[in-house]
PDB file of C-alpha atoms and ligand atoms in Angstrom:
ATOM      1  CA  UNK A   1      23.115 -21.540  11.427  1.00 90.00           C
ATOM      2  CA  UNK A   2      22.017 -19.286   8.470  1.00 95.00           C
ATOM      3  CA  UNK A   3      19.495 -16.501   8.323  1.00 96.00           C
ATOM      4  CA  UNK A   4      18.122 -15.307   5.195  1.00 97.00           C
ATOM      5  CA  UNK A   5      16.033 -12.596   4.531  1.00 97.00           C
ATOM      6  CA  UNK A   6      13.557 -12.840   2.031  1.00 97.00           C
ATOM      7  CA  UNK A   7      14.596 -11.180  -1.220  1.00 96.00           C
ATOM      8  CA  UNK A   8      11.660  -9.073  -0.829  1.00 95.00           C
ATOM      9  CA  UNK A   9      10.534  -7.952   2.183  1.00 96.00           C
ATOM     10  CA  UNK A  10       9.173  -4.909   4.683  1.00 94.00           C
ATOM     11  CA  UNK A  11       8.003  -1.749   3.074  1.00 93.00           C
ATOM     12  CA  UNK A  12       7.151  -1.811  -0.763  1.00 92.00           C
ATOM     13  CA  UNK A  13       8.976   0.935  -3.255  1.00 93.00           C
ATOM     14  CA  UNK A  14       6.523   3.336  -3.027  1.00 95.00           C
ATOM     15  CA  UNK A  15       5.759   3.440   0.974  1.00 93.00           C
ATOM     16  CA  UNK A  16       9.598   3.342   1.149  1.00 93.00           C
ATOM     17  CA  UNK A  17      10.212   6.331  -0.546  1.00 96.00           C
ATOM     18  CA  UNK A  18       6.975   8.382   0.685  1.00 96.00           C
ATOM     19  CA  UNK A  19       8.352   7.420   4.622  1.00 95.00           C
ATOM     20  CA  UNK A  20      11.783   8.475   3.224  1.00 94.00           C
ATOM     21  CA  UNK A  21      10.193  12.295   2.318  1.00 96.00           C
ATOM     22  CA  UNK A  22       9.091  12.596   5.597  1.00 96.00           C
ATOM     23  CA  UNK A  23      12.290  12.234   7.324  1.00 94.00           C
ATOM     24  CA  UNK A  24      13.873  14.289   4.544  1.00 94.00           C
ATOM     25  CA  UNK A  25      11.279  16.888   5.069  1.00 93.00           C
ATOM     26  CA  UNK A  26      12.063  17.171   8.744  1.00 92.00           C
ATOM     27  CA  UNK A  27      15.713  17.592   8.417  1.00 90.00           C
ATOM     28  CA  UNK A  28      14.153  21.429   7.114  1.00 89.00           C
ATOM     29  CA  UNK A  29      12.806  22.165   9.968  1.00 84.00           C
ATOM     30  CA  UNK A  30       8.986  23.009   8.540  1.00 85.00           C
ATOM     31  CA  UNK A  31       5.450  22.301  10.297  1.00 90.00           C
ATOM     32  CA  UNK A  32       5.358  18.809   8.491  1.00 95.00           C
ATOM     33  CA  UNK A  33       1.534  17.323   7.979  1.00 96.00           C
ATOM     34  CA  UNK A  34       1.052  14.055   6.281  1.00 97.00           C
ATOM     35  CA  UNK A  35      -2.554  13.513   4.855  1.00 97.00           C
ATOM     36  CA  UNK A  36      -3.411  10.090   7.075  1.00 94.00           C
ATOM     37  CA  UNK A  37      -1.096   8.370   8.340  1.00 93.00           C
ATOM     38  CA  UNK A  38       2.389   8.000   6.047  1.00 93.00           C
ATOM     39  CA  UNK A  39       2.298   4.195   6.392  1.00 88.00           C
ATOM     40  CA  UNK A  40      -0.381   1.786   8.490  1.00 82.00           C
ATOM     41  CA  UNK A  41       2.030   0.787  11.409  1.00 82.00           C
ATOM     42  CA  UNK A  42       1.952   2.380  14.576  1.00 81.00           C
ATOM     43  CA  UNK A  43       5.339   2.398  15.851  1.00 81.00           C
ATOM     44  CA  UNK A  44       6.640   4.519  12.614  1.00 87.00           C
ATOM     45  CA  UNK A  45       3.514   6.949  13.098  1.00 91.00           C
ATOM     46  CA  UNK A  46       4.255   7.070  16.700  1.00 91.00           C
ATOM     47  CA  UNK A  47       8.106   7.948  15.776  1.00 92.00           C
ATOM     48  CA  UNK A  48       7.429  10.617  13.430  1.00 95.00           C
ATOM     49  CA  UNK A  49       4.427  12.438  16.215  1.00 96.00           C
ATOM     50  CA  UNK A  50       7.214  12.353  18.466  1.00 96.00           C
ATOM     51  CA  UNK A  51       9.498  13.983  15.809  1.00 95.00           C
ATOM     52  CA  UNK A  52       6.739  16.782  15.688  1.00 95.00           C
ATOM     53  CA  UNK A  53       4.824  14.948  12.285  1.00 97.00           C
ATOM     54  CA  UNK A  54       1.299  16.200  12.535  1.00 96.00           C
ATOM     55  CA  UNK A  55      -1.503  14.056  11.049  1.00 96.00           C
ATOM     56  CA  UNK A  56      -4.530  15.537   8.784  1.00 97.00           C
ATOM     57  CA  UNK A  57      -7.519  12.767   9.621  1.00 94.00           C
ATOM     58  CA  UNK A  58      -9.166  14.157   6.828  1.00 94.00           C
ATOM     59  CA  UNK A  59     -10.768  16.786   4.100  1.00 95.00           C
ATOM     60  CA  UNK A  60     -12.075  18.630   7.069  1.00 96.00           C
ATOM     61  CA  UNK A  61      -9.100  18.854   8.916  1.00 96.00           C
ATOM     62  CA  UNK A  62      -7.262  19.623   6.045  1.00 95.00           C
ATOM     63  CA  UNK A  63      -9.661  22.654   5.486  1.00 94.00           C
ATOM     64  CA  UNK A  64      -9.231  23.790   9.263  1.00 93.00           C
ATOM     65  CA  UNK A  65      -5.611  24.660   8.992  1.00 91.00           C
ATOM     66  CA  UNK A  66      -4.698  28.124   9.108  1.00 86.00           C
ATOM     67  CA  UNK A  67      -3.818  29.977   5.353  1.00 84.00           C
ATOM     68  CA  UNK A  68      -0.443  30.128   5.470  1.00 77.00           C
ATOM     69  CA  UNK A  69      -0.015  32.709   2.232  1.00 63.00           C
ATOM     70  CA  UNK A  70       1.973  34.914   3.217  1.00 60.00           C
ATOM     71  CA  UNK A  71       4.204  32.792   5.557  1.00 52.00           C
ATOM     72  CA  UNK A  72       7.292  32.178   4.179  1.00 59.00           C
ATOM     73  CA  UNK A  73       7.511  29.450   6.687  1.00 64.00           C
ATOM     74  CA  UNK A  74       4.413  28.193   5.980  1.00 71.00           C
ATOM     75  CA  UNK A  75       3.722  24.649   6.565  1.00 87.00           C
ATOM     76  CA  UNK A  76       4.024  21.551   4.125  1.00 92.00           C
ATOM     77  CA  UNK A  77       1.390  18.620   3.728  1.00 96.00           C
ATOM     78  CA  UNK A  78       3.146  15.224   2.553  1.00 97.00           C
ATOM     79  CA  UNK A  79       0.672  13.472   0.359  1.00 98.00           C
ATOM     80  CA  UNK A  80       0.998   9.546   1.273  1.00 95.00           C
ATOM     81  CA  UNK A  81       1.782   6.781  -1.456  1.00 95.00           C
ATOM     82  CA  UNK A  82      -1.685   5.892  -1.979  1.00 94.00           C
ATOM     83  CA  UNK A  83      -2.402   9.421  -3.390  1.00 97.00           C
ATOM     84  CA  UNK A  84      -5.435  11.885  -2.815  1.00 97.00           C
ATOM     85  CA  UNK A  85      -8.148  13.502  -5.190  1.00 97.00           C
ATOM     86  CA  UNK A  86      -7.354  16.151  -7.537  1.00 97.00           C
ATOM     87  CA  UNK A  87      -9.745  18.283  -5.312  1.00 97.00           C
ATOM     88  CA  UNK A  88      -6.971  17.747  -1.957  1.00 97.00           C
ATOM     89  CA  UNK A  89      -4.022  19.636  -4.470  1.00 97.00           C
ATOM     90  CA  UNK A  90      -6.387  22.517  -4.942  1.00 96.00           C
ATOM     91  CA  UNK A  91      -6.920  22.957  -1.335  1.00 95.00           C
ATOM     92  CA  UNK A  92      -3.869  22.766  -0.226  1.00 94.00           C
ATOM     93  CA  UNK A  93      -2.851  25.560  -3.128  1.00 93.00           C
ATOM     94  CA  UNK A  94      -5.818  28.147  -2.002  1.00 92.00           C
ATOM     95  CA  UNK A  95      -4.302  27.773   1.712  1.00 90.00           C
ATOM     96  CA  UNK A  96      -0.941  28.714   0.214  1.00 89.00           C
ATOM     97  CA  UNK A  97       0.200  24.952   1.597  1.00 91.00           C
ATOM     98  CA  UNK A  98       3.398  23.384   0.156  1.00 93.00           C
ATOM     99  CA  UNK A  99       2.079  20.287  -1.338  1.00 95.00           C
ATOM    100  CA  UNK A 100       4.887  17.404  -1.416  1.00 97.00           C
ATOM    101  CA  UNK A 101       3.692  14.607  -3.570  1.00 98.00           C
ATOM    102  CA  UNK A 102       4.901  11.490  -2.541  1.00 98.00           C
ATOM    103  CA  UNK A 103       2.063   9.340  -4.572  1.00 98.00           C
ATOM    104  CA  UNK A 104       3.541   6.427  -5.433  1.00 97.00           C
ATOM    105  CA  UNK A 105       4.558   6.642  -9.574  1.00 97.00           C
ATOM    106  CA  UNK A 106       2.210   3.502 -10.141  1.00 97.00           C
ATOM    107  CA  UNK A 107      -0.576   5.268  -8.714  1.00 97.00           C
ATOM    108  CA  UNK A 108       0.155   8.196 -10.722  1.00 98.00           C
ATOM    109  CA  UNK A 109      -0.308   6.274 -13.385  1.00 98.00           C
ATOM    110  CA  UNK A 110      -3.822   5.313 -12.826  1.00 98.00           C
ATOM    111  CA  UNK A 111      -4.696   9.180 -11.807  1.00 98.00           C
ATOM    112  CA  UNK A 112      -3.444  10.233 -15.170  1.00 98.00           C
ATOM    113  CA  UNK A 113      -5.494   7.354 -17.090  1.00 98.00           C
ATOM    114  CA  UNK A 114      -8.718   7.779 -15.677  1.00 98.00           C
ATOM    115  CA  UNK A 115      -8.451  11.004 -16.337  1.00 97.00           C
ATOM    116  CA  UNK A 116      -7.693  11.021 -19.997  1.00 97.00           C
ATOM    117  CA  UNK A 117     -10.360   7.703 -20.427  1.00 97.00           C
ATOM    118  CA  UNK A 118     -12.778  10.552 -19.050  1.00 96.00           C
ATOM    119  CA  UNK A 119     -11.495  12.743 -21.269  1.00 96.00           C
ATOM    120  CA  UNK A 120     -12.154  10.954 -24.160  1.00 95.00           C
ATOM    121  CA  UNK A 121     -15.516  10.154 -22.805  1.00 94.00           C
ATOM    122  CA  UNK A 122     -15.108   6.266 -21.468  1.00 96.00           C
ATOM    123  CA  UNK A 123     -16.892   5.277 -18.620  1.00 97.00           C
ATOM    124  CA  UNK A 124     -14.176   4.508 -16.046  1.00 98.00           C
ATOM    125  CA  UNK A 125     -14.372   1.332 -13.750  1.00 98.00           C
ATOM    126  CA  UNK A 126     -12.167   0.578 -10.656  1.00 98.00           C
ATOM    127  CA  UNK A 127     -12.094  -2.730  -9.684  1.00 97.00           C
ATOM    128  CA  UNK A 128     -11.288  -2.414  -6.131  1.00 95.00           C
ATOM    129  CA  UNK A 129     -12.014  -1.517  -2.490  1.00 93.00           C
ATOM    130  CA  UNK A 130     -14.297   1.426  -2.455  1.00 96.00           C
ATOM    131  CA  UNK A 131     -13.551   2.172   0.893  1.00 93.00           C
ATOM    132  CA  UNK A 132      -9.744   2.270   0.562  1.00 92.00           C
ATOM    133  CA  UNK A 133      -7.985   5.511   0.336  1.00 93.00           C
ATOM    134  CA  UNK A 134      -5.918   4.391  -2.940  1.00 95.00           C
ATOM    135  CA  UNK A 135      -9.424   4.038  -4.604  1.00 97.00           C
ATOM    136  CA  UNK A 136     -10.851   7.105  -3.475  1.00 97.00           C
ATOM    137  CA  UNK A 137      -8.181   8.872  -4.456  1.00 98.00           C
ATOM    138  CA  UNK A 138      -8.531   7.305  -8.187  1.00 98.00           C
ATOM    139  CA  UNK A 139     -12.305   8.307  -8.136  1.00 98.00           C
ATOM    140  CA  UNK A 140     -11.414  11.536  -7.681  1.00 98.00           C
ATOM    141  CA  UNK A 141      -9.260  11.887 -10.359  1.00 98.00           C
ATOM    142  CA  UNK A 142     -12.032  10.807 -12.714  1.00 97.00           C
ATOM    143  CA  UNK A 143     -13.827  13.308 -15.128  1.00 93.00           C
ATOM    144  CA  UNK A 144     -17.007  11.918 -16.441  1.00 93.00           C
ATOM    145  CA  UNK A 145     -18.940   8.164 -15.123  1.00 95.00           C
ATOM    146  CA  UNK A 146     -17.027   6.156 -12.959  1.00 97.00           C
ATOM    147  CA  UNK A 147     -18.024   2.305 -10.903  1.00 98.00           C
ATOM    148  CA  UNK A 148     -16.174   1.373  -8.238  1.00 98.00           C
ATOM    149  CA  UNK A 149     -17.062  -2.652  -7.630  1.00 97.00           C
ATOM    150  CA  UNK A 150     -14.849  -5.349  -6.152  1.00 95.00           C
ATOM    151  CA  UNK A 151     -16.852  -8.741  -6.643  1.00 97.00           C
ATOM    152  CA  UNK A 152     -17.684 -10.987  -9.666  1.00 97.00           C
ATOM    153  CA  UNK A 153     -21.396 -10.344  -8.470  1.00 98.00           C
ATOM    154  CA  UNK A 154     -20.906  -6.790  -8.839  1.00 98.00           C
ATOM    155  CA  UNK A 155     -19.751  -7.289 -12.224  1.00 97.00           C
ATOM    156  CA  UNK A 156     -22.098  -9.464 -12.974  1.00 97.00           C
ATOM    157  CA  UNK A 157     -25.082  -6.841 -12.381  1.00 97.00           C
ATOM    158  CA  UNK A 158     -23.223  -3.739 -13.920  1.00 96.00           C
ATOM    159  CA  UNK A 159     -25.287  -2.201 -16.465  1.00 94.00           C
ATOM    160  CA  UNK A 160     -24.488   0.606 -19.250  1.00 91.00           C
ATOM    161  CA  UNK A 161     -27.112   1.893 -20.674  1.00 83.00           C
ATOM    162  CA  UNK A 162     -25.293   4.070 -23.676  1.00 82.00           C
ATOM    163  CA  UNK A 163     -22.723   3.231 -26.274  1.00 85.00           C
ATOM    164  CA  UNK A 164     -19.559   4.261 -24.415  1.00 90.00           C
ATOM    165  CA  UNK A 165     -16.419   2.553 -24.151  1.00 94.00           C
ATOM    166  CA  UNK A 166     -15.845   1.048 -21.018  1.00 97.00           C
ATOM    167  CA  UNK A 167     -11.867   1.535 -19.178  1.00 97.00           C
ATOM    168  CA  UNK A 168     -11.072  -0.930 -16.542  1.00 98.00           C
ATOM    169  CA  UNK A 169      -8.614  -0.645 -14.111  1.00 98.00           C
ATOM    170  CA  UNK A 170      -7.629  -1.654 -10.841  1.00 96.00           C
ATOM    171  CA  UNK A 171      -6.492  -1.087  -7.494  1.00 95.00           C
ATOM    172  CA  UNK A 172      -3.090  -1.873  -7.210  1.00 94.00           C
ATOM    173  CA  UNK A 173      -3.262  -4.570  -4.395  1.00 89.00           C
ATOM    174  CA  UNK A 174      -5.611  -5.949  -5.795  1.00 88.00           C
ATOM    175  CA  UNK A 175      -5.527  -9.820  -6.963  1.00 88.00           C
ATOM    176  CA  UNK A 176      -4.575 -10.358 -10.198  1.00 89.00           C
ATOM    177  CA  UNK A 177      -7.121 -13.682 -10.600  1.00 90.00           C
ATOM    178  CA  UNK A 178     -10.475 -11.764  -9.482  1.00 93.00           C
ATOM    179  CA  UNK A 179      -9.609  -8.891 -11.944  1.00 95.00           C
ATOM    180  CA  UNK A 180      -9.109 -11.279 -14.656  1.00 96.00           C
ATOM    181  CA  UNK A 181     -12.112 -13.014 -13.990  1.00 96.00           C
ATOM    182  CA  UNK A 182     -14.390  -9.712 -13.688  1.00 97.00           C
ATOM    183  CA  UNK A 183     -12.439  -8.202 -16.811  1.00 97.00           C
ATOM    184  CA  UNK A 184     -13.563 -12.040 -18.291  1.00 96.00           C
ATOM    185  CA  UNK A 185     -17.722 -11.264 -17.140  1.00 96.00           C
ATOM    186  CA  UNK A 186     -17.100  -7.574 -18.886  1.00 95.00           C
ATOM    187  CA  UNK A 187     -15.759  -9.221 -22.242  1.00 94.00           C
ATOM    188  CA  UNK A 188     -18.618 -11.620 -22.370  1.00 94.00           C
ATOM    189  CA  UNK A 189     -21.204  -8.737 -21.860  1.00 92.00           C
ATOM    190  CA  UNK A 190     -20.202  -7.463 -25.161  1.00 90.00           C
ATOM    191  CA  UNK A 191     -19.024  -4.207 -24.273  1.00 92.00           C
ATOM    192  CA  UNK A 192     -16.372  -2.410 -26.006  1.00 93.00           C
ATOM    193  CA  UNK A 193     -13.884  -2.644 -23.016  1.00 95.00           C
ATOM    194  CA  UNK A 194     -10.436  -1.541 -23.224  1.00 96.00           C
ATOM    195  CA  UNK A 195      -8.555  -3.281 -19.993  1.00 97.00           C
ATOM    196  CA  UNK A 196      -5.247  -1.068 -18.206  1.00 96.00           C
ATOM    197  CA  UNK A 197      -3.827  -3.842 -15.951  1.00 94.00           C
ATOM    198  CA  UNK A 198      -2.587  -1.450 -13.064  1.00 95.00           C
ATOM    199  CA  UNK A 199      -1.474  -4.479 -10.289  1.00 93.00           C
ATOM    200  CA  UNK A 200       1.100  -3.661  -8.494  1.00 93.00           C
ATOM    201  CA  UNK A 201       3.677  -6.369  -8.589  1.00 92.00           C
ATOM    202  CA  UNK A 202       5.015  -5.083  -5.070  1.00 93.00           C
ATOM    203  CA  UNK A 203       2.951  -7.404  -3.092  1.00 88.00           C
ATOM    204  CA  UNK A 204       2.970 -10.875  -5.678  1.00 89.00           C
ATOM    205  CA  UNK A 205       6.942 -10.627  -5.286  1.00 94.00           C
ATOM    206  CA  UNK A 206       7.226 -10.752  -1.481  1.00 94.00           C
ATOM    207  CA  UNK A 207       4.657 -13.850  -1.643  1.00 93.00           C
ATOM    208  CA  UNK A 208       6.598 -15.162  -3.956  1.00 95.00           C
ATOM    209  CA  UNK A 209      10.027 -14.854  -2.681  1.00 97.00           C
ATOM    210  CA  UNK A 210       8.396 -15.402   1.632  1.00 97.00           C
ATOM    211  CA  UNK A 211       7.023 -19.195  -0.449  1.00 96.00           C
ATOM    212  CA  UNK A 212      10.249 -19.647  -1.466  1.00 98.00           C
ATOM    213  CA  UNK A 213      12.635 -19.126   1.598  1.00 98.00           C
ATOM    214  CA  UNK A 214       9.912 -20.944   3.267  1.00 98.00           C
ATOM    215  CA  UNK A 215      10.111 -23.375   1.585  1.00 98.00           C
ATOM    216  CA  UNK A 216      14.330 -24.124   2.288  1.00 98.00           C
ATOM    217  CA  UNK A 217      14.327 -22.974   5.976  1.00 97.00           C
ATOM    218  CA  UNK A 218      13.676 -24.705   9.053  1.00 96.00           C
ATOM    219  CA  UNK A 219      12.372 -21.990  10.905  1.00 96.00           C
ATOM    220  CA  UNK A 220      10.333 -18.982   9.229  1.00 97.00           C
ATOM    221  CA  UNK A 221       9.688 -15.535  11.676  1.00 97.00           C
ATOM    222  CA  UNK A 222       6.710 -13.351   9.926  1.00 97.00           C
ATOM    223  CA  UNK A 223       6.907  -9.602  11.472  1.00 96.00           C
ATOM    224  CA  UNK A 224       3.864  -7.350  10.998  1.00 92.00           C
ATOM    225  CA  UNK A 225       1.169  -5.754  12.406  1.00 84.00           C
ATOM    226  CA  UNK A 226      -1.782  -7.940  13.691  1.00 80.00           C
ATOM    227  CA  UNK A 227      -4.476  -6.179  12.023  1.00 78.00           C
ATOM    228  CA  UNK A 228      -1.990  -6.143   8.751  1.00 81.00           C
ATOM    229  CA  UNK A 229      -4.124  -8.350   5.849  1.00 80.00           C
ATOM    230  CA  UNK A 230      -1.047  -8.824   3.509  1.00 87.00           C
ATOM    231  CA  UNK A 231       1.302 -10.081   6.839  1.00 91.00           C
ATOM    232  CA  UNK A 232      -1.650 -12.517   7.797  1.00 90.00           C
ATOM    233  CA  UNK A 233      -1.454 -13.494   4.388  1.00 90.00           C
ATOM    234  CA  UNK A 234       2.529 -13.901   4.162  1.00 95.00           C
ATOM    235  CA  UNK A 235       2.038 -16.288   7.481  1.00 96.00           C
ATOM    236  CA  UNK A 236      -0.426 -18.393   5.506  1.00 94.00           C
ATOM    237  CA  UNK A 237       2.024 -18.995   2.712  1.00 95.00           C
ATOM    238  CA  UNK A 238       5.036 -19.669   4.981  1.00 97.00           C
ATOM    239  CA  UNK A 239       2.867 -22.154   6.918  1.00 97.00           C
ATOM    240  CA  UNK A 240       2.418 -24.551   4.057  1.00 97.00           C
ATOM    241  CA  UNK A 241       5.836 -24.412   3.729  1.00 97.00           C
ATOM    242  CA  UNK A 242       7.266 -24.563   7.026  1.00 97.00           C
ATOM    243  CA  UNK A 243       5.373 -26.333  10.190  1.00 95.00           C
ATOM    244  CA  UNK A 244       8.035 -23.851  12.245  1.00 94.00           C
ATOM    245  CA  UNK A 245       6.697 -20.690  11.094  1.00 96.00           C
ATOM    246  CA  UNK A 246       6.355 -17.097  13.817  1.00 95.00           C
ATOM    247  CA  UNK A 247       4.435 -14.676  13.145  1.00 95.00           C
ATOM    248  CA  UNK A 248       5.553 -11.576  15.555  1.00 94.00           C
ATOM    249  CA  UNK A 249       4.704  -7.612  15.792  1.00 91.00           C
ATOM    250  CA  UNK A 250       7.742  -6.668  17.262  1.00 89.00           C
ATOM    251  CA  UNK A 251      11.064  -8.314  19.011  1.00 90.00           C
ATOM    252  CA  UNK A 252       9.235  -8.626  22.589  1.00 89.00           C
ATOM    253  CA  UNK A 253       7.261 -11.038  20.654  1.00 89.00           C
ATOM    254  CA  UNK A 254       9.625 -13.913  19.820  1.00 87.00           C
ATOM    255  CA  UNK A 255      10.024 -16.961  21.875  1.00 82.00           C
ATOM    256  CA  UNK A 256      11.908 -18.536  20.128  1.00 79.00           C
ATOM    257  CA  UNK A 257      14.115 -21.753  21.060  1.00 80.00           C
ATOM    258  CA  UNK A 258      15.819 -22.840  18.475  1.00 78.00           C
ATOM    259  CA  UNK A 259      17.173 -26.954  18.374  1.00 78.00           C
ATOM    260  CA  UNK A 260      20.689 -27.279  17.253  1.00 80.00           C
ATOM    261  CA  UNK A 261      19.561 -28.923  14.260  1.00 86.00           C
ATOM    262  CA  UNK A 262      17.984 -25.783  12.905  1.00 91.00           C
ATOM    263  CA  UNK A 263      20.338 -24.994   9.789  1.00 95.00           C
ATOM    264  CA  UNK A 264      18.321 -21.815   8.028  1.00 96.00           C
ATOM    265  CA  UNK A 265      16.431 -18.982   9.886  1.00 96.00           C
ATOM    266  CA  UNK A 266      14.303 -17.333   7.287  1.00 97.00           C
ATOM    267  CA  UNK A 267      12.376 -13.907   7.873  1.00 98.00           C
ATOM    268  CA  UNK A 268       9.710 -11.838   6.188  1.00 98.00           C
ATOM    269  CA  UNK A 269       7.828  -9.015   7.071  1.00 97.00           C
ATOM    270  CA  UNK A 270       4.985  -7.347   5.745  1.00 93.00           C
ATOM    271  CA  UNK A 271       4.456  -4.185   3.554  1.00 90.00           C
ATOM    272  CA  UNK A 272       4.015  -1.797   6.332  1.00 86.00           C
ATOM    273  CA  UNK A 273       7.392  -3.077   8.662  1.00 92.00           C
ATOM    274  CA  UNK A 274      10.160  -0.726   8.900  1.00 90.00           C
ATOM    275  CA  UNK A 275      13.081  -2.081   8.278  1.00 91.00           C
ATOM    276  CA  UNK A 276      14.880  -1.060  11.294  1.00 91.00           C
ATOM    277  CA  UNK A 277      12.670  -3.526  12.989  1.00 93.00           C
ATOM    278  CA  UNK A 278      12.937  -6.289  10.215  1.00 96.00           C
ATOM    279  CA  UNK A 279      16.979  -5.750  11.464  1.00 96.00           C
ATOM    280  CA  UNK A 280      16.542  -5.757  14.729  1.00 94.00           C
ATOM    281  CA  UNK A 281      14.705  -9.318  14.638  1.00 95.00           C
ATOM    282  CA  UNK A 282      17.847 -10.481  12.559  1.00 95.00           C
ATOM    283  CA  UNK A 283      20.417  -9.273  15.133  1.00 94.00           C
ATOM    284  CA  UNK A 284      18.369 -10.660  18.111  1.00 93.00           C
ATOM    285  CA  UNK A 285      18.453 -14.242  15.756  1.00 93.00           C
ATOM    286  CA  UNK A 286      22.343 -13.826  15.136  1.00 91.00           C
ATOM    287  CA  UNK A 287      23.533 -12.983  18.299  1.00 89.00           C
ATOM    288  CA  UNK A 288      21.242 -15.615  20.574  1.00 84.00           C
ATOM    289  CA  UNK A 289      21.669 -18.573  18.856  1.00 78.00           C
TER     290      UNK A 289
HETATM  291 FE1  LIG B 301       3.709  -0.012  -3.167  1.00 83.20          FE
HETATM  292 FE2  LIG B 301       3.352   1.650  -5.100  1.00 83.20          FE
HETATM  293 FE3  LIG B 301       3.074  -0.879  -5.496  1.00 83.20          FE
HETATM  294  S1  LIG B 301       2.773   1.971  -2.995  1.00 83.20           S
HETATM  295  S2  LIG B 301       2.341  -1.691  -3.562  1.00 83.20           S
HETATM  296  S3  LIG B 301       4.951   0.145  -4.999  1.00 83.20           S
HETATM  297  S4  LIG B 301       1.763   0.698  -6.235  1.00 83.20           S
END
């Protein structure tokens, strides 16, 4: 019996590398703060509290820490992949915090964009989540007029009252069809739009590569968090491929027995499963059946 993993799986290149920093940052031996939590799954937040890993809920709490300027062993704050507002830097620098930026590069991107549309004087809109952390941290990165709207409704009713060029972009989870379509409602408004495509191709790719070992194995095991959106949505597209498909938060969830006709074991995992776990679930596989 074979089992494949599926070419892309588990934590996404950005999350990867900002969970990375934190373990790097430890090894130094510093008061280590992560603004929220490094990456939404409990059992790697839980390791890194027990590791000492403090985490800043907010603005507030941020503001509540003690100045730590002239403390050479002051304490660092790890800024998370989905990046913060310019205003979170300048707090951190008047508290004499070290600030280690671990904003993922493609959301860099969109910081520095919205800031120069601004600049030039565009009206900025973010098609996304206003509620989501990546978003608000885009909005406040903004210099001038700035929408946040996530439906074709909301599109639909957007009005601009002055001659301004308008600069779309998006969050970068979002789906690439619904931003086409509300770019599509902007176009035929007339506006003088100029369109920045900022999808992240991080989460298409494991969909696409989770449909396609789905689609070859006999048996497909899902790991991620309950609550996770983009796992429920990997276990969705491994369904219609295999009738045998798991869907499991950690190894004390799989029950798994296994026919000796089963030829190809496939496994995903979602963008917020470590891959110590995403191993663990393929040892427990190899060395049971
Ligand atoms: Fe991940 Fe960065 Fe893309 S955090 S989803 S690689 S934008």
């Amino acid at each position: 019996m074979e089992i494949r993993l599926a070419e892309c799986a588990g934590f996404c290149f950005g999350v990867r590398r900002a969970v990375d920093t934190v373990y790097e940052q430890l090894e130094k031996g510093k008061t280590i703060y992560t603004y929220g939590p490094i990456v939404h799954n409990e059992e790697v937040v839980r390791e890194l509290t027990e590791k000492g890993v403090k985490v800043l809920e907010n603005k507030e709490a941020l503001k509540a820490l003690p100045n730590c300027k002239d403390d050479e062993d002051g304490a660092a704050v790890i800024i998370r992949a989905h990046g913060v507002p310019e205003e979170i830097y300048g707090i951190m620098a008047n508290k004499g915090l070290e600030c280690i930026d671990a904003t993922c590069p493609f959301v860099k991107r969109i910081h520095r964009i919205v800031r120069e549309e601004g600049e030039k004087g565009s009206h900025v809109v973010i098609v996304g989540n206003p509620g989501h952390p990546e978003v608000e941290g885009i909005v406040g990165w903004c210099q001038g007029p700035v929408t946040v709207l996530e439906t074709p409704e909301e599109a639909e009713k957007f009005l601009l009252h002055e001659d301004k060029r308008i600069c779309i972009v998006s969050q970068t989870t979002f789906n690439y069809n619904k931003f086409q379509y509300i770019v599509e409602i902007f176009e035929k408004k007339g506006y003088n739009v100029s369109v920045v495509n900022t999808i992240c191709s991080a989460t298409e790719e494991r969909q696409r590569s989770a449909r396609a070992l789905a689609a070859e194995a006999d048996v497909m095991i899902v790991i991620g968090g309950r609550h996770s959106s983009n796992t429920r949505k990997l276990y969705e597209i491994c369904s219609e491929e295999c009738a045998n498909t798991y869907f499991i938060q950690t190894l004390d969830d799989l029950r798994l027995e296994l026919p000796k006709t089963v030829r190809l074991v496939g496994i995903t995992a979602g963008a917020s499963t470590p891959n110590k776990l995403i191993e663990e679930v393929q040892n427990y596989v190899r060395i049971n059946f």
